[in-house]
Amino acid sequence: MSYPEHRFETTREIEALLFAAAGPLTEAEIVKRLPEGSDVVGALADLSLRYAGRGVVLAYVANAWRFQTADDLAWLMTQEREEPRRLSKAAQETLAIIAYHQPVTRAEIEAVRGVQASRGTLDVLLELRLVRMRGRRRSPGRPVTYGTTDSFLEHYGLSNLSDLPGMAEMKTAGLLSLDLPADFAVPDPNALALDEDPLEPDAPEFHVDFIGEDAAST
Amino acid sequence: MSYPEHRFETTREIEALLFAAAGPLTEAEIVKRLPEGSDVVGALADLSLRYAGRGVVLAYVANAWRFQTADDLAWLMTQEREEPRRLSKAAQETLAIIAYHQPVTRAEIEAVRGVQASRGTLDVLLELRLVRMRGRRRSPGRPVTYGTTDSFLEHYGLSNLSDLPGMAEMKTAGLLSLDLPADFAVPDPNALALDEDPLEPDAPEFHVDFIGEDAAST
Amino acid sequence: MSAGFQPSLDFNAAATAAEDGEALIIDVDGYEGPLHVLLALARSQKVDLLQLSILKLADQYLAFVQDARHLRFSLAADYLVMAAWLAYLKSRLLLPKAEQPRPEEAPAEEIAARLAFRLAKLEAMREAAERLRTGPQLRREVFGRGDPQAIRIIPSNAFEGDLYALMSAYIGQRAKESQRSYRPAPPVAYPLEDARDRLRRLLPDMDRWTPLAGVAPAGTPTAGPSRASYVASTLSASLELVREGEMEARQLEAFADIYLRARKSEATA
């Protein structure tokens, strides 16, 4: 089989897989299903191009690929739209703080907002699986730290945490440090914070993945 | 708007509609949802051509249009997928009690749940290796005590049992309601159980050992 | 005294008091807390939050709290603590600098800068929340496959569940447990009258010695009176019939089976 034909077959296969799938598929999942030796990376690049600007586009969310409708066509989708559960302002703010500052403890969330987290803020986010318990801070009392889930990324169409809007500007402005000094080094939310014990020492991915899968199947 | 651009928009719109729809759409349905005057027939013809020979094709079945994966790629779709099992409510509850109250006997689980534990519930948890027999209670009848396993910790992302969220976190998550009795406490599963005899994993039971030896010698 | 006025501490006063119960949130005209009020006031200065005039801000806040207190007598402690703290900060900002600053007090400018920074942080988070809210969201602006094709599913040993679900399950039951009261089911007894009527009906057929166990109804293991109740009621009824001279009973020794038969006075006589 000549090279281009091989590549064409691979794009067809990935196209079919992603179209049929209920949720995003990671590169590894795609590789596992395709014949050995398929150039998945190249084919994904081809597909991206092929679908750019179309009514259905190839998107990279939560470190996985999915087809989705173009966002400028939202007006067409009135029948498909689910009435989303509206997050309260407090819940939205809390979600933003968790997303940008993770891992973050409840006390830290409260410090940023200047009010005590009330009932129905954190638990709504946990229940919607936008937020999860990540680990424990290595500080007195070992408070639980919170972080976002894969379904958070999927919901907001982010490929990963560094894709959060305005992240870079906030970082340079020092606005993401939990301590007050403005010149403080900003922790990378992707990396495990140094003073955090993993809830899962060797396979933190498992938990994350799992939640993603869960969300996809519901 | 020039004609081709108009036509291109219509193909995009139909693409998105058919992709997101829960089932095939008839031409009339498509016409109804698109802006008035859209050339639906022409756009459908364009789309048919665009997708011909791809991994996903536009198909006309039972007087309606839908995207479907190409016939020759059916082998990709039948790939088996490991679906995580959903724990039944009873199993979830039993697991929660074992996690917090371990070591705990079957009778004690039933006392908390207020219903008889069905044999299947514990069996499922044992089979999933979330729960294990831990030892025997030093009380009449020497009932078997149950506890959680390492894979339980792994699954829930806990480094050890003391990481199990306690009352403080339950409060944080908004789970503890105010009408709980004042003496409500969540036990510490990490506490050493003094009234428990080990099951002795190396030499589980004389009986078992004996049979093993017997079988080996014959 | 100065330590208590550190900005990182002042919000916790009311919070710790409310720790055991519901958080007390007094919604003052839509503001969730003093920091949100300050932020709204600071925005009206139309400068970079970090260049904010804390003096102006303090004045505005104090006026706000005055007004709010006028309308609502029970203003949350948080708001008043913040007001007191701002008044203190303002006085320190206005006072000429001491030649030798007291070591335990941070310079007022630094405290003011920290407050400005906190406001900037909160503002950034609100903007972030807004950006997330208005951006494309799944099933609101963008849509996935409406009709995913079935992929054959095989059961596996992996299972779904997260800590939150586990905690919810646990609490749900403990709550149930605490509400449950003990209601013993009254045992159902076999009425004596029924036993007597039944014996009378059986009497014509009981001309031979029959063990009590065979006379008493067998009963069903799941519902109705227990076997013991059937036997006991039948025995009592039979003793009554013996007294009335309609029946004979005998037992060879203690704990042995009891035998019953109809009394055939005319026949034997």
XYZ file of C-alpha atoms in Angstrom:
705
model
C 0.000 0.000 0.000
C 1.442 3.343 -0.948
C 1.983 5.838 1.801
C -0.685 8.407 0.939
C -3.333 5.774 0.529
C -2.430 4.364 3.891
C -2.742 7.797 5.398
C -6.075 8.332 3.723
C -7.390 5.112 5.185
C -6.293 6.213 8.611
C -8.148 9.526 8.307
C -11.246 7.631 7.245
C -10.967 5.323 10.194
C -10.445 8.094 12.708
C -13.268 10.065 11.148
C -15.615 7.141 11.592
C -14.461 6.444 15.136
C -14.793 10.006 16.338
C -18.109 10.529 14.572
C -19.609 7.470 16.142
C -18.225 8.034 19.622
C -20.351 9.484 22.390
C -17.456 11.352 23.966
C -13.928 12.516 23.254
C -11.279 9.887 22.536
C -7.667 10.302 23.522
C -4.907 9.703 21.043
C -4.008 6.545 22.930
C -7.547 5.242 22.652
C -7.553 5.919 18.928
C -4.197 4.228 18.468
C -5.435 1.189 20.333
C -8.347 0.713 17.990
C -6.634 1.311 14.686
C -4.434 -1.183 12.886
C -0.900 -1.189 14.159
C 1.455 1.305 12.594
C -1.246 3.812 11.621
C -0.018 7.397 11.531
C -2.618 8.714 13.939
C -0.926 12.056 14.595
C -0.598 12.859 10.931
C -4.141 11.751 10.180
C -5.522 13.886 12.994
C -3.706 16.880 11.553
C -5.218 16.146 8.123
C -8.680 15.846 9.617
C -8.299 19.091 11.542
C -7.595 20.856 8.288
C -10.335 19.119 6.405
C -12.969 20.124 8.922
C -11.713 23.628 9.667
C -14.470 26.145 9.000
C -17.114 23.500 8.418
C -20.353 23.006 10.311
C -18.759 20.207 12.282
C -15.208 20.732 13.483
C -12.532 18.604 15.083
C -11.826 19.866 18.591
C -9.220 18.975 21.170
C -10.751 19.007 24.647
C -9.582 17.516 27.924
C -6.567 16.063 26.117
C -8.821 14.149 23.772
C -10.404 14.578 20.365
C -14.020 14.984 19.479
C -16.167 16.264 16.655
C -18.486 19.070 17.659
C -20.717 21.543 15.914
C -19.197 24.932 15.074
C -19.953 27.399 17.826
C -21.253 30.052 15.434
C -24.096 27.696 14.569
C -25.445 27.614 18.104
C -28.580 29.413 16.930
C -29.516 26.394 14.809
C -29.425 23.972 17.683
C -32.472 25.070 19.596
C -33.891 21.566 19.644
C -30.736 19.924 20.861
C -30.079 22.445 23.610
C -30.575 21.198 27.103
C -31.651 23.696 29.649
C -28.389 23.836 31.532
C -28.390 24.020 35.262
C -27.589 27.625 35.978
C -24.743 28.088 38.362
C -25.211 30.756 40.983
C -22.843 33.685 40.878
C -21.124 32.374 43.971
C -20.722 28.945 42.382
C -19.315 30.477 39.207
C -16.794 32.482 41.148
C -15.861 29.455 43.210
C -15.451 27.381 40.079
C -13.190 30.028 38.559
C -11.061 30.194 41.688
C -10.713 26.424 41.759
C -9.901 26.292 38.044
C -7.235 28.981 38.142
C -5.708 28.251 41.523
C -5.862 24.494 41.788
C -4.987 22.707 43.969
C -6.791 24.980 46.346
C -8.322 24.439 49.761
C -11.666 25.651 50.905
C -10.031 28.190 53.214
C -8.127 29.641 50.284
C -11.277 29.927 48.188
C -12.912 31.749 51.037
C -9.906 34.028 51.440
C -10.139 35.115 47.810
C -13.872 35.707 47.963
C -13.863 37.233 51.423
C -16.909 35.234 52.443
C -17.491 31.816 53.810
C -18.393 29.227 51.220
C -22.039 28.557 51.757
C -24.016 25.407 51.304
C -24.837 24.789 47.717
C -21.642 26.234 46.350
C -19.010 23.555 46.555
C -21.463 20.687 46.694
C -23.204 21.760 43.517
C -19.872 21.847 41.726
C -18.936 18.447 43.127
C -22.265 16.997 42.215
C -22.061 18.318 38.667
C -18.622 16.707 38.510
C -17.024 19.953 37.497
C -14.864 19.815 40.569
C -13.243 16.973 42.464
C -11.249 16.452 45.591
C -7.656 16.289 44.479
C -5.519 15.574 47.474
C -4.503 16.940 50.811
C -2.332 19.913 51.515
C 0.724 19.121 53.603
C -0.087 21.680 56.209
C -1.628 21.461 59.658
C -4.977 19.742 59.516
C -4.087 18.322 56.091
C -7.002 20.118 54.406
C -8.494 18.608 51.281
C -7.559 20.358 48.069
C -9.945 20.830 45.181
C -9.335 20.800 41.463
C -11.317 20.600 38.261
C -12.283 17.438 36.409
C -12.015 16.342 32.816
C -15.687 17.007 32.383
C -15.012 20.607 33.357
C -12.583 20.833 30.445
C -15.014 19.060 28.159
C -17.853 21.274 29.166
C -15.991 24.483 28.529
C -14.197 23.099 25.495
C -10.685 23.522 26.911
C -7.919 21.265 25.728
C -6.181 21.445 29.076
C -5.778 23.667 32.094
C -3.236 25.991 30.529
C -5.925 26.769 27.980
C -8.006 28.656 30.552
C -8.906 32.096 29.226
C -6.739 34.941 30.479
C -4.457 32.582 32.346
C -1.247 34.063 30.993
C -2.199 37.658 31.773
C -3.260 36.789 35.280
C -0.043 34.923 35.823
C 2.095 37.859 34.749
C 0.040 40.190 36.922
C 0.734 37.830 39.828
C -2.964 37.520 40.414
C -2.929 33.775 40.691
C -0.726 33.466 43.723
C -2.537 32.481 46.832
C -0.103 34.380 48.994
C -0.128 38.081 48.947
C 3.303 39.138 47.658
C 2.823 40.057 44.038
C 6.232 38.830 42.973
C 5.545 35.355 44.193
C 6.222 32.499 41.786
C 3.024 31.155 40.353
C 2.366 27.457 40.636
C 1.424 25.600 37.506
C -1.971 24.025 38.050
C -1.007 21.083 35.890
C 1.914 20.157 38.060
C 1.290 18.693 41.429
C 1.885 21.382 43.983
C 4.953 20.684 46.059
C 3.136 20.808 49.316
C 0.347 18.551 48.193
C 0.144 14.856 48.791
C -1.269 13.057 45.850
C -4.499 11.325 46.580
C -3.138 8.742 44.232
C 0.621 8.387 44.247
C 1.435 6.821 40.909
C -1.627 7.069 38.762
C -3.296 10.420 39.180
C -4.387 10.149 35.554
C -6.615 7.226 36.333
C -8.911 9.189 38.516
C -9.117 12.035 36.066
C -9.682 9.772 33.115
C -12.248 7.895 34.953
C -14.353 10.880 35.706
C -14.090 11.857 32.098
C -15.308 8.515 30.982
C -18.078 8.632 33.425
C -19.263 11.978 32.193
C -19.107 10.821 28.628
C -21.220 7.797 29.267
C -23.982 9.630 31.016
C -24.312 37.438 -0.447
C -23.060 35.657 -3.541
C -24.693 32.437 -4.422
C -21.848 30.003 -3.663
C -21.215 31.512 -0.262
C -24.836 31.164 0.587
C -24.765 27.566 -0.535
C -21.641 26.918 1.510
C -23.324 28.247 4.645
C -26.254 25.967 4.032
C -24.013 22.918 3.789
C -22.379 23.907 7.077
C -25.736 24.286 8.750
C -27.031 20.955 7.510
C -23.799 19.317 8.535
C -24.179 20.578 12.095
C -27.875 19.749 12.250
C -27.462 16.187 11.069
C -24.483 15.630 13.321
C -26.186 16.778 16.491
C -29.605 15.314 15.749
C -30.724 12.302 17.715
C -32.051 10.610 14.604
C -32.343 10.954 10.829
C -33.970 14.180 9.592
C -36.311 14.455 6.640
C -35.811 17.140 4.056
C -38.900 18.920 5.377
C -37.468 18.974 8.886
C -34.204 20.395 7.641
C -35.976 23.059 5.599
C -38.029 24.051 8.624
C -34.975 24.670 10.754
C -32.805 26.496 8.243
C -33.225 30.166 7.323
C -35.918 30.688 4.738
C -34.869 30.361 1.129
C -31.936 28.049 1.809
C -31.226 25.686 -1.069
C -31.491 22.526 0.967
C -31.676 20.139 -1.955
C -28.553 21.584 -3.542
C -26.665 21.621 -0.264
C -27.569 18.010 0.446
C -26.229 17.073 -2.963
C -23.000 18.960 -2.212
C -22.652 17.232 1.120
C -23.274 13.823 -0.421
C -20.405 14.449 -2.761
C -18.140 15.864 -0.083
C -18.544 12.833 2.120
C -18.546 10.191 -0.603
C -15.857 7.623 0.067
C -14.974 9.060 3.475
C -15.138 7.352 6.848
C -18.459 9.020 7.446
C -21.023 9.201 4.653
C -24.295 10.980 4.160
C -27.009 8.367 3.833
C -30.635 8.590 2.805
C -32.672 6.051 4.691
C -36.411 5.823 5.132
C -36.923 9.181 3.456
C -34.568 10.891 5.888
C -30.939 11.963 5.964
C -28.297 10.986 8.424
C -24.555 10.659 8.767
C -23.330 7.163 9.282
C -19.992 5.447 9.323
C -18.920 3.783 6.084
C -19.989 0.162 5.758
C -16.479 -1.110 5.244
C -15.411 0.329 8.614
C -17.938 -1.680 10.587
C -15.062 -3.650 12.108
C -13.960 -0.511 13.914
C -17.321 0.027 15.500
C -17.726 -3.415 16.932
C -14.576 -3.037 18.925
C -15.288 -3.989 22.456
C -15.200 -1.331 25.001
C -14.755 -1.935 28.652
C -17.614 -0.262 30.311
C -17.028 0.569 33.925
C -19.616 -1.105 36.042
C -22.024 1.044 37.893
C -22.364 0.086 41.517
C -25.919 -0.433 42.639
C -27.228 1.904 45.274
C -27.140 -0.878 47.834
C -23.550 -1.736 46.932
C -22.512 1.896 47.051
C -24.072 2.286 50.476
C -22.617 -0.915 51.808
C -19.200 0.092 50.541
C -19.502 3.457 52.249
C -20.344 1.836 55.565
C -17.509 -0.633 55.312
C -15.114 2.165 54.429
C -16.012 4.311 57.396
C -16.758 1.661 59.991
C -14.170 -0.979 59.260
C -13.628 -3.496 60.679
C -17.306 -4.147 60.524
C -19.371 -7.313 60.579
C -22.258 -8.099 58.339
C -24.695 -7.689 61.207
C -23.321 -4.225 61.899
C -23.692 -3.199 58.274
C -27.275 -4.315 58.412
C -27.817 -2.382 61.617
C -26.720 0.861 59.969
C -28.579 0.253 56.747
C -31.713 -0.959 58.477
C -32.159 -3.657 55.887
C -30.739 -7.065 55.457
C -27.662 -7.047 53.295
C -28.384 -9.249 50.380
C -25.738 -11.851 49.770
C -25.119 -10.416 46.314
C -24.176 -6.971 47.540
C -21.213 -8.051 49.586
C -20.237 -10.579 46.949
C -20.092 -7.895 44.270
C -17.849 -5.753 46.438
C -15.626 -8.714 47.241
C -15.456 -9.643 43.592
C -14.511 -6.137 42.559
C -11.810 -6.379 45.218
C -13.010 -3.244 46.889
C -13.702 -5.092 50.075
C -11.966 -7.963 51.812
C -12.465 -10.135 54.814
C -10.243 -8.643 57.444
C -10.503 -10.859 60.466
C -12.849 -12.161 63.034
C -14.505 -10.228 65.814
C -13.744 -11.560 69.277
C -17.400 -11.957 70.125
C -19.819 -14.894 70.216
C -19.913 -16.619 66.889
C -16.633 -14.947 65.925
C -18.249 -13.173 62.941
C -16.039 -12.249 60.009
C -15.151 -8.564 59.816
C -14.912 -6.693 56.546
C -12.633 -3.884 55.504
C -11.539 -2.117 52.354
C -8.672 -3.153 50.122
C -5.702 -1.404 48.599
C -7.497 -1.228 45.306
C -10.296 0.611 47.039
C -7.769 3.247 48.087
C -6.313 3.281 44.611
C -9.662 3.722 42.961
C -10.758 6.543 45.185
C -7.346 8.151 45.031
C -6.511 7.865 48.690
C -3.012 7.253 49.918
C -4.310 5.680 53.096
C -7.468 5.320 55.121
C -6.916 8.466 57.125
C -7.331 10.371 53.855
C -10.953 9.329 53.726
C -12.899 12.577 53.988
C -14.097 13.069 57.518
C -16.735 15.212 59.089
C -15.032 18.478 58.272
C -14.992 17.704 54.577
C -18.538 16.408 54.628
C -19.530 19.721 56.084
C -17.553 21.562 53.453
C -19.216 19.618 50.717
C -22.569 20.542 52.196
C -23.473 16.957 52.962
C -24.101 17.246 56.638
C -27.512 18.594 57.324
C -28.372 20.358 60.521
C -30.979 17.927 61.696
C -28.443 15.270 62.540
C -28.257 14.405 66.207
C -25.713 16.305 68.243
C -23.661 13.228 69.003
C -23.317 12.363 65.345
C -19.781 11.293 64.645
C -17.967 9.765 61.769
C -15.715 6.965 62.922
C -12.039 6.967 62.165
C -11.473 3.914 59.998
C -7.788 4.076 60.724
C -8.183 3.313 64.391
C -6.804 -0.028 65.434
C -9.521 -2.527 66.163
C -8.729 -4.193 69.450
C -11.417 -6.811 69.430
C -10.426 -8.312 66.142
C -8.430 -11.450 65.447
C -6.510 -11.566 62.211
C -7.625 -13.987 59.557
C -3.972 -14.982 59.179
C -3.495 -14.689 55.473
C -0.545 -17.112 55.352
C -2.339 -20.003 56.941
C -5.926 -18.942 56.449
C -7.666 -21.701 58.224
C -6.647 -25.045 59.473
C -9.412 -26.620 57.544
C -8.374 -25.101 54.281
C -4.760 -25.894 54.853
C -5.526 -29.404 55.633
C -7.487 -29.983 52.488
C -4.740 -28.376 50.475
C -2.128 -30.674 51.964
C -4.295 -33.634 51.511
C -4.872 -32.911 47.892
C -1.179 -32.379 47.348
C -0.192 -35.669 48.893
C -2.573 -37.784 46.901
C -4.233 45.091 68.698
C -2.594 45.561 65.355
C -2.380 41.845 64.763
C -6.142 41.554 64.890
C -6.419 44.067 62.127
C -4.387 42.150 59.624
C -6.488 41.838 56.514
C -6.062 38.098 56.391
C -7.729 37.657 59.736
C -10.573 40.056 59.843
C -13.007 38.095 57.709
C -12.765 35.002 59.797
C -14.339 36.429 62.889
C -17.903 35.835 61.825
C -16.998 32.837 59.779
C -15.702 30.826 62.710
C -18.766 31.690 64.729
C -20.966 30.316 61.998
C -18.760 27.293 61.468
C -21.129 24.890 63.175
C -24.235 25.950 61.386
C -25.241 27.416 58.101
C -23.055 30.188 56.882
C -24.671 33.466 57.658
C -24.866 35.456 54.498
C -26.613 38.743 54.619
C -27.284 39.844 51.129
C -26.843 43.573 51.230
C -28.293 44.756 47.948
C -26.906 41.808 46.058
C -23.432 41.878 47.531
C -22.259 38.627 48.925
C -19.756 40.048 51.376
C -17.786 43.152 52.263
C -15.098 42.345 49.744
C -17.671 42.294 46.961
C -18.971 45.665 48.101
C -15.457 47.094 48.153
C -14.846 45.755 44.687
C -17.990 47.375 43.360
C -17.009 50.670 45.001
C -13.449 50.439 43.745
C -14.666 50.025 40.189
C -16.272 53.445 40.371
C -12.815 55.000 40.791
C -12.034 53.860 37.269
C -8.355 53.278 37.887
C -6.203 50.198 37.927
C -7.224 48.454 41.108
C -3.623 48.405 42.264
C -3.461 52.232 42.011
C -6.643 52.598 43.986
C -7.122 55.367 46.512
C -7.756 53.442 49.678
C -8.747 56.645 51.459
C -11.539 57.285 49.013
C -12.539 53.648 49.137
C -12.689 53.662 52.924
C -14.928 56.733 52.877
C -17.238 55.184 50.315
C -17.467 51.945 52.218
C -18.162 53.632 55.528
C -20.922 55.638 53.878
C -22.312 52.459 52.342
C -22.376 50.677 55.678
C -24.025 53.703 57.296
C -26.767 53.609 54.703
C -27.181 49.880 54.847
C -27.381 49.969 58.617
C -30.032 52.565 58.355
C -32.143 50.271 56.223
C -31.284 47.044 57.916
C -30.578 47.030 61.577
C -29.003 43.604 61.642
C -26.076 44.118 59.336
C -23.716 41.140 59.262
C -20.733 41.294 61.555
C -18.431 40.886 58.574
C -19.490 44.226 57.209
C -18.936 45.984 60.509
C -15.574 44.387 61.111
C -14.498 45.533 57.676
C -15.813 49.006 58.417
C -13.876 49.210 61.662
C -10.763 47.937 59.997
C -11.050 50.444 57.151
C -11.593 53.276 59.605
C -8.460 52.218 61.413
C -6.499 51.929 58.180
C -7.711 55.324 57.073
C -6.617 56.932 60.321
C -3.183 55.403 59.980
C -2.868 56.540 56.387
C -3.760 60.085 57.390
C -1.535 60.306 60.433
C 1.989 61.613 59.881
C 4.472 58.790 59.814
C 6.111 58.068 63.128
C 9.844 58.529 63.178
C 10.330 55.046 64.438
C 7.580 52.766 63.301
C 6.449 50.359 65.942
C 7.893 46.999 64.989
C 4.712 45.011 65.319
C 2.754 47.144 62.912
C 3.113 46.781 59.185
C 3.314 50.124 57.377
C -0.150 51.411 56.512
C 0.796 51.764 52.850
C 1.682 48.117 52.721
C -1.620 47.092 54.247
C -3.417 49.322 51.772
C -1.488 47.769 48.912
C -2.496 44.323 50.114
C -6.127 45.284 50.177
C -5.834 46.653 46.656
C -4.204 43.423 45.611
C -6.972 41.357 47.127
C -9.527 43.368 45.242
C -7.596 42.939 42.019
C -7.532 39.215 42.630
C -11.238 38.978 43.236
C -11.856 41.096 40.172
C -9.681 38.792 38.103
C -11.646 35.791 39.291
C -14.943 37.447 38.494
C -13.713 38.216 35.029
C -12.535 34.654 34.645
C -15.919 33.367 35.772
C -17.570 35.652 33.262
C -15.301 34.486 30.468
C -16.046 30.885 31.273
C -19.724 31.630 31.440
C -19.909 33.414 28.123
C -17.569 31.122 26.234
C -18.880 28.243 24.178
C -20.221 25.516 26.401
C -21.080 21.960 25.579
C -24.746 21.437 24.804
C -25.294 25.178 24.868
C -23.239 26.435 21.931
C -21.471 23.357 20.719
C -22.934 19.922 20.432
C -21.498 16.473 20.303
C -22.813 13.521 18.433
C -26.551 13.418 18.891
C -26.863 9.795 18.007
C -23.683 7.953 18.880
C -23.360 4.578 17.250
C -23.405 1.681 19.618
C -20.100 0.144 20.415
C -20.297 -3.329 21.818
C -19.773 -3.190 25.491
C -18.230 -5.851 27.628
C -18.470 -5.736 31.391
C -15.238 -5.139 33.171
C -13.941 -5.038 36.656
C -13.533 -1.315 36.485
C -16.377 0.490 38.146
C -17.720 3.957 38.446
C -17.753 5.966 41.597
C -16.003 8.848 43.192
C -15.346 10.016 46.688
C -18.221 12.424 46.655
C -20.653 9.653 45.779
C -19.167 7.516 48.528
C -19.532 10.278 51.092
C -23.083 11.017 49.975
C -24.021 7.363 50.243
C -22.572 7.198 53.723
C -24.236 10.328 55.006
C -27.533 9.382 53.416
C -27.663 6.223 55.449
C -26.419 7.632 58.679
C -29.109 10.272 58.422
C -31.694 7.574 57.817
C -30.349 5.601 60.734
C -30.677 8.519 63.113
C -34.260 9.069 62.066
C -35.248 5.461 62.328
C -37.176 4.503 65.418
C -37.629 0.987 66.699
C -41.107 -0.265 66.049
C -41.422 -3.931 67.037
C -44.040 -5.779 65.041
C -46.607 -7.212 67.473
C -46.592 -10.977 67.105
C -49.670 -12.379 65.448
C -51.373 -14.896 67.683
C -53.762 -17.717 66.792
C -56.992 -16.724 68.534
C -58.266 -19.146 71.133
C -61.814 -18.932 69.748
C -60.600 -20.031 66.330
C -58.721 -22.933 67.875
C -61.819 -24.032 69.778
C -64.067 -23.829 66.713
C -61.563 -25.751 64.721
C -61.229 -28.471 67.325
C -64.985 -28.842 67.536
C -65.120 -29.288 63.800
C -62.361 -31.895 63.925
C -63.857 -33.711 66.894
C -66.064 -36.211 64.983
C -62.952 -37.526 63.188
C -60.796 -37.783 66.284
C -61.815 -41.131 67.672
C -58.196 -42.286 67.883
C -55.341 -40.809 69.916
C -53.833 -38.076 67.791
C -50.664 -36.176 68.706
C -51.223 -32.501 69.481
C -48.674 -31.525 66.858
C -50.809 -33.225 64.226
C -53.979 -31.507 65.340
C -52.613 -27.962 65.418
C -52.620 -26.168 62.002
C -49.256 -26.290 60.273
C -49.240 -22.563 59.473
C -47.037 -20.863 56.884
C -43.430 -19.968 57.641
C -43.641 -16.422 56.216
C -46.907 -14.888 57.358
C -49.533 -15.323 60.002
C -49.180 -16.721 63.518
C -46.112 -18.748 64.320
C -46.185 -22.493 64.682
C -45.702 -22.141 68.429
C -48.784 -19.944 68.645
C -50.849 -22.531 66.741
C -49.724 -25.309 69.053
C -50.231 -23.277 72.236
C -53.724 -22.085 71.263
C -54.754 -25.561 70.166
C -53.529 -27.002 73.491
C -55.449 -24.404 75.497
C -58.585 -25.024 73.465
C -58.250 -28.767 73.890
C -57.946 -28.386 77.671
C -61.184 -26.410 77.664
C -62.888 -29.146 75.672
C -61.526 -31.753 78.097
C -63.048 -29.816 80.961
C -66.333 -29.698 79.122
C -66.130 -33.455 78.761
C -65.959 -33.517 74.991
C -62.396 -34.638 74.694
C -59.677 -36.645 76.398
C -56.001 -35.799 76.648
C -53.070 -37.814 77.850
C -49.371 -37.475 78.278
C -47.242 -40.442 79.295
C -44.539 -38.460 81.042
C -43.292 -34.918 81.388
C -42.218 -33.383 78.029
C -43.603 -36.323 76.111
C -46.058 -35.797 73.270
C -49.598 -34.942 74.193
C -52.331 -37.026 72.601
C -55.918 -36.003 72.104
C -59.071 -37.899 71.166
C -62.794 -37.327 71.233
C -64.554 -38.648 74.286
C -66.920 -41.399 73.313
C -68.810 -41.697 76.568
C -71.788 -43.551 75.135
C -69.659 -45.928 73.077
C -67.355 -46.905 75.909
C -70.057 -47.084 78.451
